[in-house]
XYZ file of C-alpha atoms in Angstrom:
612
model
C -45.548 -8.321 -18.087
C -47.075 -9.881 -21.193
C -45.759 -9.897 -24.724
C -46.821 -7.085 -26.994
C -49.831 -8.236 -28.980
C -50.109 -8.102 -32.730
C -52.624 -5.314 -32.453
C -50.304 -2.802 -30.796
C -50.808 0.712 -32.171
C -47.987 2.189 -34.153
C -47.185 4.838 -31.519
C -46.641 2.264 -28.759
C -43.228 0.873 -27.966
C -42.763 -2.776 -27.083
C -42.794 -3.803 -23.434
C -39.910 -5.701 -21.922
C -40.206 -8.438 -19.354
C -40.740 -12.134 -18.871
C -43.552 -13.586 -21.016
C -46.759 -14.669 -19.290
C -46.733 -18.239 -18.200
C -42.973 -18.604 -18.611
C -40.823 -18.302 -15.509
C -37.058 -18.328 -16.026
C -35.376 -21.325 -14.485
C -32.858 -20.297 -11.860
C -29.281 -21.443 -12.146
C -25.819 -19.923 -12.592
C -24.034 -18.296 -14.246
C -26.009 -16.402 -16.877
C -28.873 -14.643 -15.165
C -30.795 -17.726 -14.077
C -30.939 -19.760 -17.308
C -29.297 -23.199 -17.512
C -26.514 -23.299 -20.083
C -28.050 -26.400 -21.663
C -31.035 -24.287 -22.718
C -28.870 -21.526 -24.178
C -25.944 -23.343 -25.758
C -23.054 -21.092 -26.818
C -25.162 -17.985 -26.166
C -24.840 -18.347 -22.418
C -21.281 -19.612 -22.262
C -18.099 -17.691 -21.549
C -19.724 -14.623 -20.049
C -16.846 -14.807 -17.569
C -13.271 -16.025 -17.780
C -13.210 -17.097 -14.144
C -11.695 -20.584 -13.792
C -14.192 -23.259 -12.890
C -14.128 -24.729 -9.417
C -13.069 -28.342 -9.077
C -14.476 -30.531 -6.350
C -12.216 -32.684 -4.219
C -11.492 -35.722 -6.400
C -11.445 -39.356 -5.523
C -8.731 -41.426 -7.169
C -7.012 -40.239 -10.365
C -5.235 -43.530 -10.964
C -8.305 -45.532 -11.928
C -7.951 -49.285 -12.094
C -4.509 -50.564 -11.274
C -3.010 -53.236 -13.490
C -1.224 -56.125 -11.785
C 2.510 -56.167 -11.358
C 5.165 -53.501 -10.754
C 4.527 -51.813 -14.088
C 0.848 -51.427 -13.267
C 1.663 -50.012 -9.858
C 4.103 -47.482 -11.355
C 1.586 -46.387 -14.002
C -1.149 -46.060 -11.401
C 1.143 -44.077 -9.080
C 2.117 -41.724 -11.927
C -1.524 -41.050 -12.758
C -2.266 -40.413 -9.062
C 0.638 -37.987 -8.612
C -0.124 -36.144 -11.846
C -3.837 -35.971 -11.055
C -3.341 -34.663 -7.536
C -0.745 -32.152 -8.779
C -3.186 -30.798 -11.347
C -5.949 -30.660 -8.745
C -3.697 -28.798 -6.292
C -2.705 -26.331 -9.029
C -6.354 -25.654 -9.844
C -7.076 -24.999 -6.177
C -4.039 -22.750 -5.775
C -5.003 -20.665 -8.792
C -8.661 -20.361 -7.809
C -10.118 -17.051 -6.712
C -11.120 -18.478 -3.348
C -7.557 -19.457 -2.445
C -6.152 -16.152 -3.760
C -8.515 -14.214 -1.500
C -7.630 -16.490 1.409
C -3.895 -15.907 0.863
C -4.469 -12.162 0.579
C -6.331 -12.241 3.897
C -3.543 -14.291 5.512
C -0.951 -11.822 4.202
C -2.777 -8.871 5.766
C -3.327 -10.852 8.952
C 0.342 -11.830 9.093
C 1.380 -8.172 8.847
C -0.424 -7.363 12.114
C 2.329 -8.735 14.412
C 4.866 -6.713 12.446
C 3.135 -3.505 13.476
C 2.458 -4.496 17.092
C 5.681 -6.290 18.054
C 9.059 -4.500 17.831
C 11.111 -5.645 14.856
C 14.835 -6.327 14.866
C 15.495 -4.602 11.556
C 13.585 -1.510 12.696
C 14.596 -1.016 16.326
C 16.923 -3.602 17.852
C 17.001 -1.724 21.164
C 13.241 -2.087 21.604
C 13.519 -5.794 20.813
C 16.169 -6.189 23.533
C 13.976 -4.286 25.988
C 11.039 -6.536 25.093
C 13.163 -9.639 25.690
C 14.145 -8.409 29.130
C 10.588 -7.486 30.062
C 8.945 -10.679 28.761
C 11.076 -13.680 29.629
C 8.312 -16.163 28.730
C 6.956 -14.660 25.515
C 10.298 -13.708 23.961
C 11.500 -17.312 23.303
C 8.106 -18.167 21.798
C 8.229 -15.101 19.568
C 11.731 -16.094 18.492
C 10.549 -19.529 17.391
C 7.621 -18.015 15.485
C 9.816 -15.374 13.865
C 7.673 -12.538 15.225
C 10.691 -10.269 15.798
C 11.377 -10.344 12.044
C 7.931 -10.944 10.576
C 8.540 -9.715 7.043
C 11.601 -11.902 6.545
C 10.200 -14.959 8.342
C 9.688 -18.267 6.543
C 5.912 -18.356 7.028
C 5.352 -14.785 5.810
C 7.581 -15.382 2.783
C 5.676 -18.605 2.031
C 2.329 -16.773 2.050
C 3.815 -14.026 -0.114
C 5.222 -16.434 -2.690
C 2.063 -18.593 -2.779
C -0.063 -15.492 -3.362
C 2.283 -14.428 -6.133
C 2.098 -17.849 -7.812
C -1.682 -18.003 -7.318
C -2.211 -14.663 -9.018
C 0.014 -15.563 -11.964
C -1.648 -18.957 -12.338
C -5.041 -17.263 -12.296
C -4.167 -14.468 -14.710
C -2.439 -16.410 -17.483
C -5.327 -18.731 -18.483
C -7.911 -15.985 -17.999
C -5.919 -13.602 -20.191
C -5.574 -16.264 -22.883
C -9.282 -17.031 -22.745
C -10.245 -13.336 -22.714
C -8.019 -12.684 -25.735
C -9.796 -15.503 -27.538
C -13.177 -13.968 -26.689
C -12.068 -10.585 -28.035
C -11.017 -12.202 -31.297
C -14.211 -14.239 -31.624
C -17.642 -12.974 -32.611
C -20.670 -12.874 -30.306
C -22.476 -16.234 -30.345
C -25.679 -16.746 -32.276
C -29.122 -16.430 -30.729
C -30.523 -19.315 -28.694
C -33.549 -21.153 -30.078
C -36.074 -19.710 -27.626
C -35.420 -16.055 -26.787
C -38.502 -16.108 -24.573
C -36.492 -17.947 -21.939
C -34.154 -14.991 -21.406
C -34.751 -12.640 -18.438
C -35.134 -9.479 -20.582
C -37.403 -9.864 -23.588
C -39.607 -7.842 -25.963
C -41.545 -8.763 -29.105
C -43.888 -7.240 -31.678
C -45.136 -7.866 -35.229
C -44.261 -5.526 -38.054
C -44.900 -5.101 -41.746
C -41.203 -4.530 -42.462
C -39.237 -7.308 -44.130
C -36.993 -9.413 -41.852
C -33.875 -8.228 -43.695
C -34.807 -4.597 -43.130
C -35.387 -5.220 -39.431
C -32.046 -6.955 -39.038
C -30.225 -4.158 -40.875
C -31.894 -1.567 -38.655
C -31.065 -3.558 -35.514
C -27.429 -3.887 -36.612
C -27.111 -0.110 -37.026
C -28.806 0.551 -33.672
C -26.543 -1.841 -31.791
C -23.356 -0.556 -33.401
C -24.392 3.017 -32.625
C -24.650 1.944 -28.982
C -21.064 0.592 -29.147
C -22.019 -3.083 -29.230
C -19.895 -5.566 -31.116
C -22.578 -6.866 -33.487
C -22.973 -9.047 -36.531
C -25.757 -10.875 -38.325
C -25.874 -14.617 -37.913
C -28.754 -16.581 -39.435
C -32.121 -14.996 -38.670
C -30.846 -12.765 -35.836
C -28.399 -10.015 -35.008
C -26.012 -11.013 -32.193
C -24.297 -8.329 -30.155
C -22.150 -8.156 -27.044
C -20.887 -5.378 -24.778
C -19.123 -4.938 -21.455
C -15.749 -6.514 -22.201
C -14.138 -3.922 -19.938
C -15.596 -5.797 -16.975
C -13.263 -8.710 -17.511
C -10.481 -6.346 -18.606
C -10.899 -4.552 -15.279
C -10.795 -7.863 -13.444
C -7.556 -8.823 -15.173
C -6.129 -5.329 -14.596
C -6.885 -5.682 -10.889
C -5.011 -8.991 -10.663
C -2.075 -7.728 -12.716
C -1.920 -4.610 -10.539
C -1.738 -6.831 -7.447
C 1.260 -8.620 -8.962
C 2.901 -5.275 -9.754
C 2.357 -4.179 -6.154
C 3.780 -7.425 -4.772
C 6.872 -7.133 -6.973
C 7.301 -3.454 -6.087
C 7.022 -4.129 -2.347
C 9.457 -7.046 -2.555
C 11.887 -4.987 -4.612
C 11.638 -2.113 -2.143
C 12.179 -4.350 0.887
C 15.212 -6.075 -0.649
C 17.014 -2.914 -1.766
C 15.712 -0.278 0.646
C 17.910 1.833 2.908
C 16.834 3.952 5.833
C 19.051 5.964 8.155
C 18.943 8.883 10.546
C 21.335 11.753 11.061
C 21.347 14.598 13.575
C 22.921 17.721 12.086
C 23.725 20.892 14.046
C 23.493 24.273 12.324
C 26.729 24.836 10.425
C 27.517 21.119 10.103
C 26.864 18.816 7.162
C 26.196 15.285 6.019
C 27.580 13.100 3.240
C 25.607 10.058 2.126
C 28.049 7.358 3.222
C 27.549 4.599 5.778
C 29.993 6.089 8.277
C 28.015 9.339 8.450
C 24.768 7.829 9.728
C 23.785 7.773 13.406
C 21.825 4.584 12.712
C 21.266 2.706 9.495
C 19.315 -0.318 8.275
C 18.892 -1.800 4.819
C 17.443 -4.639 2.778
C 19.185 -7.970 2.388
C 20.363 -7.273 -1.199
C 21.689 -3.770 -0.514
C 25.343 -2.856 -1.015
C 27.268 0.385 -0.571
C 27.203 1.176 -4.275
C 23.408 1.564 -4.140
C 23.644 4.770 -2.081
C 22.889 7.920 -4.070
C 25.997 10.175 -3.928
C 25.060 13.538 -2.419
C 25.858 15.794 0.525
C 24.274 18.773 2.258
C 24.996 21.382 4.941
C 22.442 22.673 7.413
C 22.666 26.442 7.135
C 19.813 27.405 9.457
C 16.847 25.847 11.167
C 13.721 27.930 11.690
C 10.857 27.143 14.040
C 8.057 29.423 15.199
C 5.276 28.572 17.617
C 1.776 29.658 18.561
C 2.019 32.120 21.418
C -1.587 32.170 22.608
C -4.819 30.226 22.504
C -5.572 26.531 22.916
C -2.772 25.623 20.474
C -0.103 27.479 22.410
C 3.294 25.921 21.780
C 2.254 24.252 18.499
C 4.796 24.683 15.721
C 3.752 27.030 12.932
C 7.010 27.020 10.984
C 9.298 23.993 10.934
C 11.909 24.113 8.188
C 15.601 23.639 7.487
C 17.554 25.711 4.962
C 20.257 23.508 3.401
C 22.913 23.732 0.711
C 23.283 20.449 -1.180
C 25.217 19.000 -4.088
C 24.890 15.784 -6.077
C 27.973 13.709 -6.844
C 31.571 14.471 -6.047
C 31.784 17.583 -8.231
C 28.131 18.614 -8.285
C 27.112 22.241 -8.296
C 25.935 23.484 -4.895
C 22.256 24.323 -4.700
C 20.086 25.805 -1.990
C 16.689 24.551 -0.867
C 14.394 24.369 2.150
C 13.274 21.067 3.654
C 9.930 21.126 5.442
C 7.737 18.567 7.143
C 6.223 16.321 4.445
C 8.242 18.225 1.823
C 11.454 16.192 1.559
C 14.501 16.868 -0.530
C 14.459 14.365 -3.411
C 17.740 13.370 -5.018
C 17.399 10.456 -7.404
C 15.857 7.546 -5.513
C 16.741 9.104 -2.148
C 14.485 11.347 -0.075
C 15.673 13.457 2.849
C 12.891 14.027 5.398
C 12.902 16.506 8.263
C 11.757 14.464 11.263
C 12.937 16.132 14.484
C 14.413 19.231 16.041
C 16.177 20.353 19.191
C 18.740 22.712 20.701
C 22.520 22.488 20.896
C 23.887 24.884 23.533
C 27.513 25.849 22.973
C 29.820 25.136 25.919
C 33.471 25.839 26.652
C 35.385 23.534 29.008
C 38.760 24.545 30.463
C 41.226 22.412 32.367
C 43.000 23.223 35.630
C 45.447 25.553 33.852
C 42.702 27.472 32.070
C 43.353 25.945 28.652
C 40.333 25.254 26.476
C 39.878 21.503 26.028
C 36.384 21.587 24.499
C 34.430 24.245 22.644
C 31.439 22.988 20.690
C 27.672 22.967 20.343
C 26.353 19.903 22.170
C 22.992 18.496 20.942
C 20.364 17.931 23.619
C 17.505 15.471 23.089
C 13.993 16.792 23.884
C 11.831 14.840 26.320
C 8.587 16.819 25.972
C 6.753 19.067 23.532
C 8.192 22.231 25.114
C 11.727 21.107 24.222
C 12.841 20.259 27.739
C 16.073 18.467 26.819
C 18.809 16.375 28.316
C 22.221 15.296 27.119
C 25.841 14.671 27.989
C 29.004 16.714 27.537
C 32.099 14.515 27.217
C 35.756 15.543 27.195
C 37.675 12.496 26.062
C 41.160 13.832 25.304
C 43.451 16.692 26.346
C 42.166 17.344 29.852
C 44.470 17.524 32.880
C 43.528 18.520 36.401
C 45.379 21.035 38.631
C 48.064 18.436 39.444
C 48.584 17.613 35.767
C 46.845 14.231 35.949
C 45.209 13.143 32.678
C 41.542 12.296 33.087
C 38.268 12.385 31.203
C 35.474 14.776 32.042
C 31.754 14.268 31.719
C 28.817 16.557 32.427
C 25.218 15.528 32.796
C 23.239 18.387 31.246
C 19.633 19.471 31.381
C 18.516 22.291 29.073
C 15.287 24.303 29.013
C 14.670 26.968 26.345
C 12.119 28.787 28.555
C 12.878 28.543 32.281
C 9.977 28.943 34.707
C 12.151 30.977 37.067
C 13.979 30.391 40.321
C 11.753 29.211 43.154
C 9.038 27.912 40.809
C 9.806 24.338 41.783
C 10.244 23.015 38.251
C 13.035 22.642 35.731
C 10.723 21.854 32.841
C 10.455 24.270 29.934
C 7.350 26.421 29.737
C 7.574 27.135 25.993
C 9.553 25.604 23.090
C 11.140 28.886 21.910
C 14.350 30.408 23.325
C 12.674 32.896 25.672
C 14.658 32.202 28.873
C 17.312 29.516 28.239
C 18.937 27.783 31.193
C 21.501 24.968 31.281
C 21.799 22.829 34.409
C 24.997 20.777 34.692
C 26.739 18.443 37.135
C 30.274 17.149 36.517
C 32.111 13.821 36.671
C 35.782 12.924 36.304
C 37.750 9.744 35.782
C 37.227 7.120 33.090
C 34.043 7.525 30.994
C 34.333 3.918 29.783
C 34.417 4.787 26.087
C 37.615 2.761 25.605
C 36.169 -0.457 27.051
C 34.856 -1.637 23.688
C 31.231 -1.593 24.852
C 28.781 0.505 22.770
C 27.731 3.649 24.582
C 25.032 6.252 24.035
C 26.686 9.554 23.036
C 23.823 11.493 24.621
C 24.097 9.861 28.061
C 26.735 9.292 30.727
C 27.192 5.732 31.965
C 27.353 6.458 35.706
C 25.664 3.378 37.178
C 28.075 0.564 36.379
C 31.298 2.546 36.194
C 33.288 2.592 39.442
C 36.068 4.596 37.779
C 33.834 7.602 37.239
C 33.412 9.951 40.216
C 31.150 12.944 40.657
C 32.609 16.321 41.573
C 31.837 17.307 45.194
C 32.674 20.438 47.182
C 34.426 20.677 50.558
C 31.179 19.860 52.343
C 30.733 16.649 50.353
C 27.793 17.988 48.393
C 27.398 17.355 44.667
C 28.627 20.212 42.501
C 25.818 21.312 40.210
C 24.574 24.640 38.923
C 22.004 26.282 36.709
C 23.726 28.464 34.157
C 22.406 31.377 32.154
C 24.030 32.199 28.807
C 27.509 33.571 29.504
C 27.781 32.115 33.043
C 30.502 29.713 34.240
C 30.562 26.885 36.780
C 33.941 26.429 38.438
C 34.945 22.897 39.337
C 36.357 22.240 42.839
C 40.074 21.814 43.667
C 41.189 23.734 40.605
C 39.835 21.056 38.255
C 38.760 23.645 35.683
C 35.431 25.126 34.592
C 32.551 24.917 32.167
C 30.944 27.948 30.511
C 27.495 28.162 28.941
C 28.177 30.389 25.925
C 25.637 32.813 24.544
C 25.702 31.123 21.135
C 22.847 28.597 21.213
C 22.452 26.638 18.028
C 19.623 24.413 16.840
C 19.828 20.974 15.317
C 17.613 19.078 12.908
C 17.082 15.342 12.637
C 16.931 14.002 9.090
C 15.766 10.628 7.860
C 17.328 9.570 4.575
C 15.193 6.963 2.816
C 16.019 5.168 -0.390
C 13.307 2.690 -1.370
C 13.036 1.746 -5.034
C 9.751 0.558 -6.433
C 7.505 3.102 -4.697
C 6.375 4.614 -8.009
C 5.505 1.152 -9.299
C 3.627 0.380 -6.096
C 1.611 3.598 -6.438
C 0.860 2.886 -10.095
C -0.206 -0.644 -9.160
C -2.497 0.642 -6.412
C -4.187 3.132 -8.751
C -4.540 0.485 -11.465
C -6.005 -1.954 -8.928
C -8.624 0.597 -7.870
C -9.510 1.367 -11.489
C -9.687 -2.322 -12.396
C -11.817 -3.150 -9.356
C -14.201 -0.319 -10.196
C -14.514 -1.625 -13.757
C -15.173 -5.198 -12.633
C -17.837 -4.035 -10.160
C -19.736 -1.442 -12.174
C -19.500 -2.677 -15.769
C -21.899 -5.457 -16.743
C -21.068 -7.964 -19.445
C -24.229 -8.569 -21.517
C -25.389 -10.000 -24.825
C -28.304 -8.865 -26.974
C -30.088 -10.612 -29.836
C -32.601 -9.207 -32.274
C -34.427 -11.866 -34.283
C -36.678 -11.043 -37.215
C -38.440 -13.838 -39.121
C -41.562 -14.143 -41.232
C -44.432 -15.827 -39.417
C -46.924 -18.315 -40.864
C -49.223 -15.436 -41.894
C -46.384 -13.587 -43.647
C -46.058 -10.887 -40.977
C -42.552 -10.364 -39.570
C -42.144 -11.272 -35.913
C -39.459 -9.252 -34.127
C -37.935 -10.471 -30.876
C -35.402 -8.578 -28.753
C -33.784 -10.299 -25.800
C -30.772 -9.821 -23.569
C -28.657 -11.861 -21.217
C -26.238 -10.675 -18.556
C -23.804 -12.459 -16.292
C -26.038 -11.642 -13.331
C -29.492 -10.239 -12.787
C -29.532 -6.461 -13.097
C -32.260 -3.843 -13.342
C -30.263 -2.060 -16.024
C -30.487 -4.932 -18.506
C -34.295 -4.751 -19.006
C -33.982 -0.972 -19.320
C -31.324 -1.330 -21.981
C -33.348 -3.947 -23.849
C -36.315 -1.603 -23.699
C -34.250 1.245 -25.172
C -32.907 -0.973 -27.961
C -36.367 -2.354 -28.698
C -37.759 1.181 -28.875
C -35.064 2.267 -31.349
C -35.610 -0.785 -33.542
C -39.376 -0.270 -33.231
C -38.946 3.219 -34.654
C -37.364 1.667 -37.747
C -39.866 -1.200 -37.939
C -43.093 -0.083 -36.212
C -45.716 -2.534 -35.084
C -48.376 -3.506 -37.635
C -51.840 -2.140 -36.824
C -54.103 -3.996 -39.274
C -53.972 -7.318 -37.415
C -56.576 -8.539 -34.992
C -55.988 -6.492 -31.781
C -57.596 -9.198 -29.637
C -55.236 -11.934 -30.813
C -52.519 -12.928 -28.334
C -49.354 -14.462 -29.813
C -49.173 -18.027 -28.589
C -46.413 -20.589 -28.432
C -47.379 -21.906 -31.866
C -46.825 -18.471 -33.336
C -43.337 -18.274 -31.828
C -42.532 -21.779 -32.908
C -43.487 -20.935 -36.486
C -41.562 -17.670 -36.268
C -38.450 -19.424 -35.086
C -38.544 -22.006 -37.851
C -40.024 -19.967 -40.693
C -36.781 -19.177 -42.487
C -35.483 -22.670 -41.941
C -38.374 -23.949 -44.003
């Protein structure tokens, strides 16, 4: 587009664009104009640290002798240290470290971790004799506490801080300073408009100042032009994004160092107190101690689960909730609440999640004399979605057989809440609700091995490697086993006693108690990072100048130009809007020769008119 001629009618607005015959020179960072042509006007549109090429020698010429060598070595070390710091705090390296951090987290999600599930790690070691030693050397069984992951984490942390501090200092200086004055030749800028008006230059500048301030520009008059700047939130968003990343890194580190996570299976009627001895399994951060646990306790009053009876979602849980009574502290008042899936009980920094469910059939075991040696609800662990469950019933003390010999009893149990029926050929449950409960048991006697000092699963019997444990058999040598309905009893051979499947079938709930500080800070950091990134992407930093000077013929020449950090279609539109508003205050003069095109001489005289 061409410049507006001096003969533009009063009702026409100036046209924005690049003047005829003048093509902007391409070059970073200010929209394609070399900084040498713009001076201070094109500088500091960004606070990004400048990239430094790989240097040669920092020491320069070395003087002879030991003193010269020491001085040269000091300059070399200092120079390389400064160069390394500039590289570490550059955006390129920060992005690279962020990528390496995300890449390093991949093995932690694919390979079993010692601090999460030690049993799976042991199983992996046994199954992969070749890979396991290699993974041990690389620290892949404890990724998040490994040396290499910690090094990436710390370097990223240092890189972000080293990047933020100088940029914040520089940005603060820019906020305190005023927009720079107009460059000598506004025609070189990518967005440009001009016209001639009969208004005095001072009136045009005053009108331009009001227009720019009304559009929320920081503006002031300097020399023969009004200088204005807008879009500082772009760099503020950039800094907010980096600060938010630091907040997230600190929050994650804090959470990992002080976190606790444990699981507890609670049968209806039983309770839990938040102490280490009460957990079924427990893991924590390296800086955790017992005093960090939030003091509370709760009792499971009732568990409720309902299921879809028909349709394609048959068997899917509709209701899954646990009614509990809880208290905080040693003398806290008891309160009642309901814990649901994804609706945990929150007590201070601790959250109690409902994570699993199953059945605990009540059994009564009698010895050879008919005395009750065990009467309790025994939790069974489900193995499918229909709550087919298995478990172990163990009598450790108080049992004596018909001859008075002291032994231990064990029963391998298999429980189905909805039995398919005799002769159906399956012992798997047909539905998760208690429609037709059946308990299948087979008994063992002898030494269960619990006193050997070797850890043992409470839900399983160790029958493979225990020669002191024998299975009950009848007179024909067949294994004694039976399917029991509620209220039925299986009698053990040779007067060894009996086991009864009582009609009282309880349910149990599995709870996960998590205490991880810093999650609120991590969430706030994530939201701030998103907001800051949006600001840095969608807000454009730009500068606008309106110059008004008297030409050689006494007519005021008005020039409006803008410069952004990068080329954008919105900048010419904005310059056009500003030029139109200023044009309304200082309309184009119509009594000049309409055929006369403003040439370079005209602009040269306009630029230097007030200087004369």
